[in-house]
């Protein structure tokens, strides 16, 4: 791949200015915000934007990772290094603890995933630590329910989203007012597309976990999606573990992160690959294949 | 990891945000679907999902509206309830579409979609010509100060691509545009269904020598709409690192809402009315000689002045209006009606105050544009001129001069809901 890569710089500047504006609104309007950090590219970009928004001061909120226990090892190493480098407090809450306390029940069967269980752990953590705003890397281009999402998205005292009854969002005046016990989810990169994120990573030279670059890995194919093999995963009889060259286009829980067959091992290669791709990044996410409204249903309950 | 030395950064046109208003039958979804499809912004897995959805609903043809209607309730009822945002790009520009429903009961959604748009697309059915809804959509676009309106006279295939049909409609639209004072109006005969003049020029309408819709959207100039004359900087947040390296640093963080600020400029701080000079304009680790409209920066001043969120840094030669008695156009968003003497929270740039409604001056009939006097309350979706009094002075401009320092929202203190959008006149 040697296609010449051009970056629409003015467009990226506008998105960056908007996201930094949102970051500062969060710090000004809420008493105890937290940045939800998954180790994926979108949350890494969020951290980068937060650094820029508050420099030369430190980021005025902690990072929180909801750990399913089914992570790629590389993600955890990267997470710890980044938190240290930024000088931010890192809070980790584990889905395993929610299961052990009987707050969440492990899914059974071959497609069992802890993706959905994260909601329980997340809402418990928000309540326990009294966060009033949780900053997420959700983008409107990702998925059709997300296309309806606000920058400042209200959650009731049960952490639920009511998509039909959302506050209108006019100009760039954000209304973060709420009652006790309620909170907001805030999405500073709402208007970014996947390609914008990659171009921005390239322009700003942002460090990413090695998983995003092509590497050798044990994987198996399920219903057309390549999934990484981990010891706790059950295989169907016909499924075979093979050694292949892959990279991640998104990173989530290991059980639902589809892998891309690729040879891209530089940011230039990745940007060209994304620009030429005819499949969306969530096309490889096993968690969205459950039903047409899978994301809407999870979001209503309080998912990221 | 390789560094980005082979990177080529091209100065291109930035973002264009446009809004589309339309009703169920006027072909809006088909038009958006065609823009997305022909610019290759619909992906294979989205197309597969779409085909599957259509099959399940027993449809023979692919219904592109299922792509834009994101919520379960919308798909079930076959209507757009809310504003949906769509993204696409061509090599020349990136676009954000705010897709809104067009019926009168969704006026508030149209207002929301229009509030951030640079361009409004208004669909006119070639068979029906200018209808009440055309007037309504055009009025809302004008009211929200969208400078560029593109009228797409659609379904030209159903009127045999007839030139005089288009010209008659165009004449009627011209009258409307002139009456309202729309700054920049465009008229394109299209067939969204057949693809004429959307992305590719129409062979059937050889008599039309203007641009196609896509090429117009790619080239329309919006940079001159930005407010470059009067300096406005609402302070969002104060940055005080209080660490060894930046011990005395006191940066006022915000996004420039008007004009261009230069290092060394004399500025006025409101509400204190104190004057100072700009010491630095910082963007992360870079100190800039100047920064203009839309940029998020930190400003530091030569003098130690007490400044906090809600204050505004402006130029002393052309300051904003300062006052507590304000007249504005509002669109009412809530089921609970607005009535004189009601009290609300008002948000304006980064400041917040309380206000009381003094009077409803008049209501606008948005189908006929006539003013109705003697109005005692506003219902959801009403548009009216009201006067209010605030608990503390606001620093503002007329909305038509500056959409950022001229806009407000009203919030119901009991429910915390955003109940109105206001444009200061």
XYZ file of C-alpha atoms in Angstrom:
729
model
C 0.000 0.000 0.000
C 1.721 3.157 -1.133
C -1.229 5.383 -1.849
C -0.507 9.024 -1.117
C -2.233 10.018 2.067
C -3.762 13.418 2.333
C -5.246 14.769 5.489
C -7.953 17.377 5.614
C -6.281 19.556 8.177
C -8.887 22.285 8.492
C -11.577 19.744 9.128
C -9.516 18.093 11.876
C -8.845 21.492 13.453
C -12.562 22.178 13.618
C -13.275 18.815 15.236
C -10.437 19.328 17.698
C -11.624 22.830 18.635
C -15.111 21.481 19.232
C -13.928 18.530 21.350
C -11.678 20.756 23.481
C -14.598 23.127 24.003
C -16.705 20.173 25.220
C -13.921 18.968 27.561
C -13.790 22.401 29.180
C -17.573 22.543 29.506
C -17.417 19.234 31.362
C -14.840 20.539 33.814
C -16.872 23.721 34.330
C -20.361 22.236 34.612
C -19.755 19.109 36.700
C -18.335 18.539 40.139
C -16.921 15.051 39.672
C -16.393 13.913 36.092
C -14.555 10.757 35.084
C -13.103 9.701 31.743
C -14.100 6.171 30.755
C -10.953 4.548 29.456
C -11.140 1.267 27.597
C -7.678 1.147 26.066
C -9.207 1.520 22.622
C -8.233 4.213 20.122
C -11.242 6.450 20.797
C -10.569 6.690 24.515
C -6.866 7.216 23.825
C -7.824 10.146 21.586
C -10.053 11.445 24.413
C -7.095 11.435 26.804
C -4.998 13.283 24.224
C -7.740 15.919 23.789
C -8.099 16.301 27.568
C -4.366 16.904 27.904
C -4.578 19.620 25.243
C -7.711 21.172 26.759
C -6.194 21.749 30.191
C -2.483 22.210 29.495
C -0.353 23.386 31.312
C -2.539 22.087 34.151
C -3.177 18.378 34.554
C -6.366 16.665 33.438
C -8.845 17.596 36.207
C -10.514 14.178 36.361
C -9.493 10.538 36.822
C -9.563 7.749 34.233
C -11.713 4.707 34.901
C -11.444 1.304 33.253
C -14.254 -1.224 33.501
C -12.291 -4.451 33.313
C -14.176 -7.491 31.995
C -11.298 -9.793 32.906
C -11.332 -10.817 29.270
C -8.934 -8.233 27.974
C -6.083 -8.401 25.578
C -2.929 -8.369 27.693
C -1.498 -5.536 25.560
C -4.427 -3.280 26.450
C -3.773 -3.515 30.188
C -0.060 -2.811 29.872
C -0.792 0.136 27.646
C -3.446 1.449 30.046
C -1.089 1.448 33.032
C 1.730 3.102 31.105
C -0.503 5.829 29.733
C -2.036 6.679 33.122
C 1.445 6.997 34.577
C 2.706 9.126 31.719
C -0.277 11.491 31.939
C -0.118 11.641 35.718
C -3.798 10.832 36.039
C -5.441 8.749 38.709
C -6.500 5.367 37.295
C -9.538 3.651 38.763
C -10.187 0.017 37.802
C -13.469 -1.724 38.498
C -13.806 -5.412 37.695
C -16.762 -7.269 36.237
C -15.471 -10.366 38.086
C -16.151 -8.561 41.403
C -19.720 -7.796 40.322
C -20.182 -11.487 39.499
C -18.645 -12.595 42.807
C -20.932 -10.238 44.722
C -23.947 -11.634 42.895
C -24.646 -8.300 41.211
C -24.187 -9.736 37.728
C -24.689 -13.178 36.260
C -22.266 -14.701 33.828
C -23.745 -15.511 30.449
C -23.762 -19.160 29.459
C -23.186 -20.886 26.185
C -20.879 -20.645 23.297
C -21.283 -16.922 22.620
C -21.002 -15.943 26.289
C -19.594 -12.470 26.685
C -19.091 -10.104 29.574
C -19.682 -7.130 27.332
C -23.206 -6.568 28.589
C -22.261 -7.207 32.231
C -19.992 -4.172 32.148
C -23.103 -2.002 32.517
C -23.688 -3.316 36.062
C -20.102 -2.669 37.089
C -20.094 0.747 35.431
C -23.313 1.955 37.069
C -22.204 0.614 40.470
C -18.904 2.468 40.153
C -20.604 5.713 39.140
C -22.873 5.444 42.173
C -20.159 4.383 44.618
C -17.700 7.090 43.574
C -20.429 9.729 43.065
C -19.404 10.660 39.543
C -21.794 13.129 37.948
C -20.405 12.939 34.417
C -18.807 10.029 32.593
C -16.887 10.991 29.459
C -17.027 8.441 26.667
C -15.557 7.997 23.211
C -18.868 7.188 21.499
C -19.264 8.561 17.978
C -22.472 9.146 16.056
C -21.160 7.464 12.924
C -20.570 4.175 14.754
C -24.066 2.861 14.942
C -27.639 3.997 14.272
C -28.697 4.356 17.915
C -25.557 6.364 18.588
C -26.508 8.689 15.701
C -29.283 9.976 17.987
C -26.999 10.636 20.918
C -26.409 14.101 22.369
C -23.057 15.591 23.398
C -24.460 15.948 26.929
C -26.655 12.903 27.412
C -28.827 12.731 30.495
C -29.124 9.546 32.585
C -31.797 9.098 35.243
C -31.131 7.818 38.762
C -31.146 4.250 37.433
C -28.510 5.199 34.881
C -30.961 4.726 32.043
C -31.130 6.540 28.720
C -34.506 7.640 27.376
C -33.836 8.196 23.678
C -37.322 9.452 22.856
C -37.245 12.086 25.525
C -33.854 13.690 25.107
C -33.090 17.311 25.769
C -32.728 19.316 22.590
C -29.178 20.525 22.029
C -28.986 23.942 20.401
C -25.902 25.724 19.027
C -23.154 24.846 21.460
C -24.975 25.680 24.656
C -24.919 22.502 26.743
C -27.401 21.951 29.548
C -25.773 19.785 32.216
C -28.299 20.499 34.957
C -29.583 17.491 36.861
C -31.079 16.265 40.099
C -29.217 14.405 42.844
C -28.366 10.859 41.844
C -28.646 11.492 38.132
C -25.631 11.739 35.895
C -24.540 12.617 32.377
C -22.651 10.781 29.702
C -20.659 13.200 27.610
C -19.275 12.437 24.153
C -16.711 15.025 23.019
C -15.963 13.240 19.723
C -19.609 12.773 18.702
C -19.011 14.363 15.308
C -15.869 12.409 14.422
C -15.888 9.515 11.985
C -13.618 6.499 12.191
C -11.421 7.966 9.460
C -11.206 11.303 11.303
C -9.976 9.483 14.414
C -7.271 7.671 12.454
C -6.198 10.777 10.581
C -6.011 12.662 13.857
C -3.949 9.891 15.471
C -1.606 10.116 12.507
C -1.381 13.912 12.514
C -0.790 14.113 16.265
C 1.441 11.044 16.288
C -0.508 9.442 19.135
C 0.857 6.205 20.580
C -1.450 3.173 20.318
C -1.414 -0.395 21.668
C 0.409 -2.783 19.346
C -2.877 -4.650 18.713
C -3.861 -2.045 16.160
C -0.887 -3.002 13.999
C -0.699 -6.282 12.135
C 0.660 -9.096 14.272
C 0.679 -12.871 14.502
C -2.100 -14.382 16.619
C -4.062 -17.553 17.342
C -7.591 -17.003 16.080
C -10.686 -18.802 14.886
C -13.532 -17.924 12.564
C -17.096 -17.767 13.870
C -19.917 -16.904 11.474
C -17.551 -15.000 9.231
C -15.904 -12.981 12.016
C -12.305 -13.684 13.075
C -12.010 -13.801 16.875
C -8.884 -14.054 18.995
C -8.517 -17.335 20.850
C -8.217 -17.245 24.618
C -8.206 -20.247 27.000
C -11.625 -19.443 28.521
C -13.388 -19.464 25.155
C -15.430 -22.433 24.014
C -15.132 -23.576 20.443
C -17.821 -25.146 18.311
C -16.844 -28.499 16.838
C -16.161 -27.134 13.368
C -14.114 -24.178 14.587
C -10.352 -24.480 14.324
C -7.679 -22.352 15.907
C -5.167 -21.114 13.358
C -2.154 -18.834 13.299
C -2.802 -15.761 11.181
C -1.707 -12.180 10.537
C -4.342 -9.847 11.890
C -4.920 -6.499 13.488
C -7.755 -4.947 15.501
C -9.836 -2.185 14.008
C -11.594 -1.628 17.312
C -10.598 -3.015 20.667
C -13.110 -4.238 23.189
C -13.593 -7.333 25.226
C -11.610 -10.180 23.650
C -14.778 -12.245 23.169
C -16.400 -9.785 20.812
C -13.570 -7.961 19.073
C -13.458 -8.956 15.442
C -9.988 -9.133 13.906
C -9.107 -7.792 10.476
C -6.893 -9.776 8.136
C -4.341 -7.173 7.255
C -0.749 -6.383 6.440
C -0.953 -2.795 7.712
C 1.785 -2.107 10.219
C 2.215 1.633 10.008
C -0.298 4.421 10.622
C -0.097 5.357 6.936
C -1.063 1.812 5.972
C -3.907 1.812 8.455
C -5.318 5.132 7.269
C -5.203 3.909 3.648
C -6.830 0.649 4.653
C -9.654 2.410 6.511
C -10.176 4.902 3.687
C -10.555 2.054 1.209
C -12.654 -0.170 3.461
C -16.183 -0.983 2.440
C -17.151 -2.372 5.852
C -17.783 -0.321 9.014
C -15.654 -0.938 12.080
C -18.622 -2.284 14.018
C -19.220 -4.793 11.221
C -16.649 -6.890 13.055
C -18.165 -6.444 16.503
C -19.872 -9.589 17.637
C -21.858 -7.701 20.318
C -23.811 -5.749 17.690
C -24.854 -8.846 15.772
C -27.338 -9.916 18.406
C -30.271 -7.892 17.062
C -31.119 -4.829 15.003
C -31.562 -2.766 18.161
C -28.787 -4.428 20.209
C -26.964 -1.174 20.810
C -30.120 0.806 21.580
C -31.167 -1.789 24.170
C -27.763 -1.840 25.859
C -27.582 1.944 25.852
C -31.013 2.289 27.426
C -29.779 0.175 30.340
C -26.771 2.375 30.855
C -24.072 0.927 28.606
C -21.220 3.148 27.396
C 6.066 2.853 14.977
C 7.037 5.051 12.045
C 6.851 8.801 12.279
C 4.687 10.691 9.889
C 7.257 12.218 7.593
C 5.497 11.071 4.431
C 2.338 12.727 5.578
C 0.841 15.277 3.257
C -1.420 17.783 4.903
C -3.521 19.646 2.397
C -5.301 22.884 3.131
C -8.828 21.998 2.065
C -12.304 23.195 2.717
C -13.372 22.341 6.228
C -16.587 20.987 7.515
C -19.942 21.807 5.969
C -22.972 21.242 8.166
C -26.306 21.182 6.450
C -29.812 20.524 7.566
C -32.614 18.881 5.632
C -36.235 19.323 6.473
C -38.876 17.322 4.742
C -42.039 15.314 5.190
C -42.655 11.644 4.651
C -43.482 11.801 0.973
C -41.257 14.460 -0.462
C -38.300 12.194 -1.117
C -35.954 13.489 1.568
C -34.761 10.071 2.660
C -34.248 9.074 -0.945
C -32.184 12.200 -1.514
C -29.994 11.648 1.532
C -29.724 7.975 0.673
C -28.542 8.911 -2.806
C -25.964 11.401 -1.534
C -24.612 8.760 0.843
C -24.816 5.936 -1.650
C -23.349 7.774 -4.610
C -20.510 9.147 -2.491
C -19.856 5.563 -1.328
C -20.642 6.400 2.288
C -22.920 3.438 2.822
C -20.883 0.413 3.758
C -21.442 -3.194 2.800
C -22.461 -4.378 6.253
C -24.898 -1.439 6.545
C -26.324 -2.360 3.140
C -26.688 -6.023 4.213
C -28.444 -4.934 7.394
C -30.676 -2.628 5.398
C -31.688 -5.350 2.936
C -32.422 -7.674 5.836
C -34.590 -5.027 7.562
C -36.517 -4.369 4.363
C -37.071 -8.081 3.750
C -38.356 -8.546 7.266
C -40.820 -5.719 6.796
C -42.011 -7.183 3.520
C -40.737 -4.367 1.345
C -39.800 -5.051 -2.266
C -37.562 -2.057 -2.707
C -34.767 -0.912 -0.489
C -36.076 1.741 1.861
C -33.191 4.089 2.569
C -35.047 5.757 5.429
C -34.408 2.672 7.561
C -30.789 3.685 7.413
C -31.351 7.117 8.912
C -34.082 6.268 11.395
C -31.976 4.907 14.206
C -34.401 4.198 17.019
C -36.623 1.163 17.293
C -39.731 3.357 17.654
C -38.833 5.249 14.496
C -38.403 2.086 12.464
C -41.602 0.617 13.819
C -43.654 3.704 13.086
C -41.839 4.571 9.874
C -41.218 8.167 10.942
C -38.298 10.315 11.938
C -38.850 11.521 15.491
C -35.586 13.147 16.327
C -32.643 14.819 14.676
C -30.287 12.226 13.193
C -26.747 13.119 12.294
C -25.120 11.576 9.233
C -21.572 11.893 8.025
C -20.049 11.626 4.605
C -17.060 12.872 2.773
C -15.911 13.465 -0.754
C -12.309 14.161 -1.691
C -13.175 17.865 -1.605
C -15.056 18.255 1.633
C -16.524 16.596 4.717
C -20.205 16.909 5.510
C -22.435 16.602 8.540
C -26.141 16.229 7.780
C -28.661 17.094 10.478
C -31.676 15.193 9.218
C -34.917 16.433 10.769
C -38.597 15.584 10.349
C -40.587 18.233 8.492
C -44.094 18.248 9.938
C -45.293 21.198 11.941
C -45.340 19.181 15.172
C -41.565 18.775 14.761
C -40.772 22.478 14.372
C -38.586 22.266 17.471
C -36.514 19.474 15.925
C -36.045 21.544 12.785
C -34.917 24.482 14.898
C -32.440 22.221 16.713
C -31.024 20.856 13.447
C -30.823 24.339 11.943
C -29.024 25.863 14.922
C -25.657 24.414 13.901
C -26.113 24.369 10.109
C -24.280 26.414 7.484
C -26.647 25.428 4.688
C -30.309 24.396 4.554
C -31.660 22.032 1.905
C -35.341 22.531 1.243
C -37.236 20.050 -0.877
C -40.078 21.166 -3.080
C -42.230 18.621 -4.914
C -42.304 19.701 -8.575
C -45.922 18.542 -8.867
C -47.120 20.640 -5.935
C -44.967 23.752 -6.081
C -44.604 26.039 -3.070
C -46.712 24.779 -0.153
C -47.238 25.904 3.406
C -44.461 23.593 4.528
C -42.028 25.200 2.043
C -42.747 28.575 3.607
C -42.325 27.093 7.087
C -39.021 25.389 6.320
C -37.652 28.496 4.614
C -38.745 30.714 7.489
C -37.076 28.494 10.085
C -33.831 28.432 8.095
C -33.927 32.212 7.774
C -34.863 32.705 11.458
C -31.890 30.587 12.557
C -29.702 32.770 10.328
C -28.661 30.115 7.849
C -27.119 32.211 5.081
C -27.327 29.661 2.283
C -30.554 27.981 1.264
C -30.633 25.392 -1.494
C -34.070 24.684 -2.922
C -34.189 21.252 -4.537
C -37.190 21.061 -6.837
C -37.606 17.296 -6.660
C -39.512 14.683 -8.653
C -38.772 16.428 -11.948
C -39.152 12.999 -13.570
C -42.869 13.134 -12.739
C -43.356 16.412 -14.619
C -41.464 15.291 -17.735
C -38.406 17.314 -16.737
C -40.352 20.377 -17.819
C -38.416 23.621 -17.807
C -41.396 25.956 -17.388
C -42.684 23.987 -14.353
C -39.311 24.559 -12.707
C -39.216 28.218 -13.718
C -42.673 28.884 -12.301
C -41.721 27.343 -8.964
C -38.472 29.231 -8.981
C -40.332 32.500 -9.464
C -42.573 31.778 -6.501
C -39.548 30.880 -4.377
C -37.819 34.076 -5.471
C -40.703 36.093 -4.053
C -40.445 34.229 -0.740
C -36.678 34.638 -0.580
C -36.967 38.335 -1.294
C -39.704 38.813 1.303
C -37.612 37.181 4.033
C -34.284 38.614 2.929
C -32.403 35.327 2.467
C -28.796 36.183 1.626
C -27.859 33.391 -0.743
C -30.466 31.193 -2.440
C -29.892 28.424 -4.989
C -32.408 26.500 -7.089
C -31.753 23.070 -8.563
C -34.184 20.855 -10.521
C -33.541 17.269 -9.415
C -34.909 13.773 -9.352
C -33.579 12.077 -6.238
C -35.069 8.799 -7.351
C -33.508 8.807 -10.818
C -30.376 10.624 -9.733
C -30.727 13.681 -11.989
C -28.560 16.612 -10.857
C -27.830 15.061 -7.459
C -24.329 13.756 -8.026
C -24.270 13.540 -11.818
C -25.608 16.198 -14.218
C -28.941 15.389 -15.807
C -29.065 14.593 -19.498
C -32.817 15.062 -19.536
C -32.600 18.604 -18.179
C -30.112 19.950 -20.711
C -31.751 23.363 -20.233
C -30.321 23.625 -16.687
C -26.753 24.888 -16.716
C -26.117 25.244 -12.978
C -24.177 22.899 -10.699
C -25.423 19.552 -9.413
C -26.406 19.422 -5.748
C -23.226 17.664 -4.679
C -20.926 19.992 -6.543
C -22.760 23.012 -5.095
C -22.362 21.626 -1.569
C -18.704 20.950 -2.229
C -17.970 24.499 -3.330
C -20.324 26.740 -1.352
C -18.229 29.260 0.581
C -19.017 29.566 4.265
C -15.798 31.076 5.561
C -17.082 34.586 4.897
C -20.061 33.895 7.183
C -17.770 33.663 10.173
C -17.777 36.607 12.504
C -14.381 38.260 12.089
C -15.135 41.853 13.010
C -15.987 42.199 16.710
C -13.806 40.387 19.203
C -15.721 38.149 21.602
C -14.213 35.642 24.025
C -16.555 34.129 26.626
C -14.460 32.643 29.428
C -15.303 28.978 29.907
C -12.835 27.893 32.532
C -9.783 29.241 34.332
C -6.588 27.207 34.045
C -4.242 27.538 37.016
C -1.670 24.726 37.098
C -0.017 25.941 40.335
C 2.972 23.727 39.689
C 6.643 24.712 39.722
C 7.021 25.167 35.987
C 3.907 27.331 35.609
C 3.653 28.841 39.040
C 1.926 32.091 38.130
C 0.135 30.895 35.001
C -3.467 32.015 34.834
C -5.024 31.138 31.494
C -8.557 31.950 30.489
C -9.826 29.017 28.485
C -12.518 29.479 25.863
C -13.532 29.343 22.245
C -13.336 32.550 20.236
C -16.897 33.578 19.380
C -16.113 36.587 17.248
C -13.225 38.468 15.661
C -9.483 37.809 15.626
C -7.411 38.305 18.783
C -3.739 39.280 18.523
C -0.976 39.185 21.042
C -0.671 42.716 22.475
C -4.273 43.737 21.706
C -5.943 46.058 24.169
C -9.028 44.316 25.524
C -11.957 45.065 27.790
C -13.121 42.595 30.426
C -16.830 42.330 31.200
C -18.549 42.816 33.584
C -15.681 44.490 35.493
C -15.050 46.983 32.603
C -11.320 46.767 33.336
C -8.850 47.113 30.478
C -5.736 45.068 29.875
C -3.529 43.713 27.098
C -3.226 40.200 25.760
C 0.043 38.712 26.971
C -0.192 35.341 25.214
C -2.631 33.249 23.197
C -1.811 29.630 23.942
C -2.873 26.500 22.177
C -1.380 23.539 24.028
C 2.409 24.079 23.928
C 2.314 26.682 21.152
C 2.020 30.424 21.662
C 0.144 31.982 18.742
C 0.546 35.486 17.303
C -3.209 35.545 16.639
C -6.279 33.354 16.816
C -9.664 33.711 15.184
C -13.266 32.646 15.199
C -13.933 29.082 16.349
C -10.533 28.382 17.892
C -10.254 26.936 21.398
C -7.371 28.724 23.141
C -6.072 30.004 26.486
C -5.664 33.755 26.784
C -3.376 35.279 29.394
C -3.450 38.998 30.230
C -0.769 41.495 31.273
C -2.681 42.547 34.386
C -3.909 40.558 37.309
C -7.687 40.876 37.046
C -10.316 38.759 38.734
C -11.953 36.839 35.877
C -14.117 33.733 36.058
C -16.490 31.608 33.974
C -19.262 33.718 32.501
C -17.075 36.791 32.025
C -16.249 37.975 28.516
C -13.073 39.395 27.011
C -13.912 41.785 24.142
C -12.489 44.657 22.121
C -13.041 48.062 23.714
C -13.827 49.878 20.434
C -16.800 47.678 19.554
C -18.208 46.099 22.711
C -21.355 43.976 22.892
C -24.633 45.307 24.246
C -24.987 45.066 28.003
C -28.387 44.775 29.583
C -31.039 42.999 31.603
C -34.057 43.760 29.438
C -33.871 41.675 26.306
C -36.209 41.090 23.370
C -35.856 37.873 21.438
C -37.481 35.430 19.058
C -38.108 32.083 20.733
C -39.158 28.637 19.673
C -40.992 26.887 22.505
C -40.017 23.249 23.075
C -42.055 22.064 26.018
C -45.490 20.666 26.770
C -45.910 23.063 29.656
C -46.763 26.411 28.028
C -44.817 29.624 28.345
C -46.769 32.398 30.007
C -45.919 35.943 31.079
C -44.464 36.120 34.623
C -43.052 32.582 34.373
C -39.460 32.302 35.578
C -36.701 30.308 33.924
C -32.975 29.778 34.013
C -31.281 31.435 31.056
C -28.022 30.178 29.574
C -26.075 32.512 27.324
C -22.514 31.659 26.171
C -20.822 30.504 29.385
C -23.002 32.502 31.746
C -26.154 31.592 33.585
C -28.830 33.746 35.182
C -32.507 33.680 35.964
C -35.136 35.533 34.003
C -38.789 36.394 34.078
C -41.008 36.530 30.993
C -42.430 40.036 30.793
C -44.542 39.876 27.694
C -45.334 37.930 24.555
C -45.049 40.656 21.922
C -46.470 38.603 19.080
C -46.643 35.085 17.764
C -45.665 34.163 14.200
C -47.958 32.037 12.104
C -45.186 30.054 10.479
C -47.317 28.905 7.568
C -48.370 32.399 6.480
C -45.690 34.458 8.277
C -48.370 36.747 9.694
C -47.969 38.200 13.171
C -50.636 37.387 15.729
C -51.044 39.819 18.613
C -52.864 39.337 21.917
C -51.183 36.027 22.563
C -51.346 34.913 26.198
C -49.284 31.742 26.084
C -46.952 29.732 23.867
C -47.459 26.064 23.173
C -44.940 23.511 22.028
C -43.491 24.406 18.592
C -44.752 27.994 18.670
C -42.444 30.717 17.454
C -42.874 34.160 18.966
C -41.244 37.411 19.943
C -40.972 37.858 23.714
C -39.402 40.288 26.141
C -37.657 39.157 29.303
C -35.760 40.600 32.245
C -32.682 38.871 33.651
C -31.343 38.877 37.223
C -27.920 40.056 36.077
C -26.682 41.852 32.964
C -25.825 39.766 29.909
C -23.247 40.817 27.285
C -24.791 40.066 23.947
C -25.077 40.885 20.248
C -28.038 40.655 17.933
C -28.405 37.067 16.758
C -28.192 38.133 13.120
C -24.810 39.720 13.810
C -23.395 36.905 15.920
C -25.171 33.575 16.328
C -23.065 32.604 19.367
C -23.288 35.751 21.483
C -26.850 36.294 20.243
C -28.346 32.939 21.228
C -29.743 31.661 24.534
C -31.581 28.659 25.896
C -34.210 28.689 28.644
C -34.273 25.908 31.221
C -37.156 24.922 33.487
C -35.832 25.022 37.019
C -38.191 22.313 38.231
C -37.401 19.710 35.575
C -34.012 20.890 34.267
C -35.361 20.488 30.746
C -34.341 22.825 27.947
C -37.641 24.531 27.139
C -36.789 27.219 24.594
C -34.288 28.388 22.017
C -33.921 32.152 21.923
C -32.479 34.490 19.298
C -31.855 38.029 20.496
C -33.140 40.852 18.271
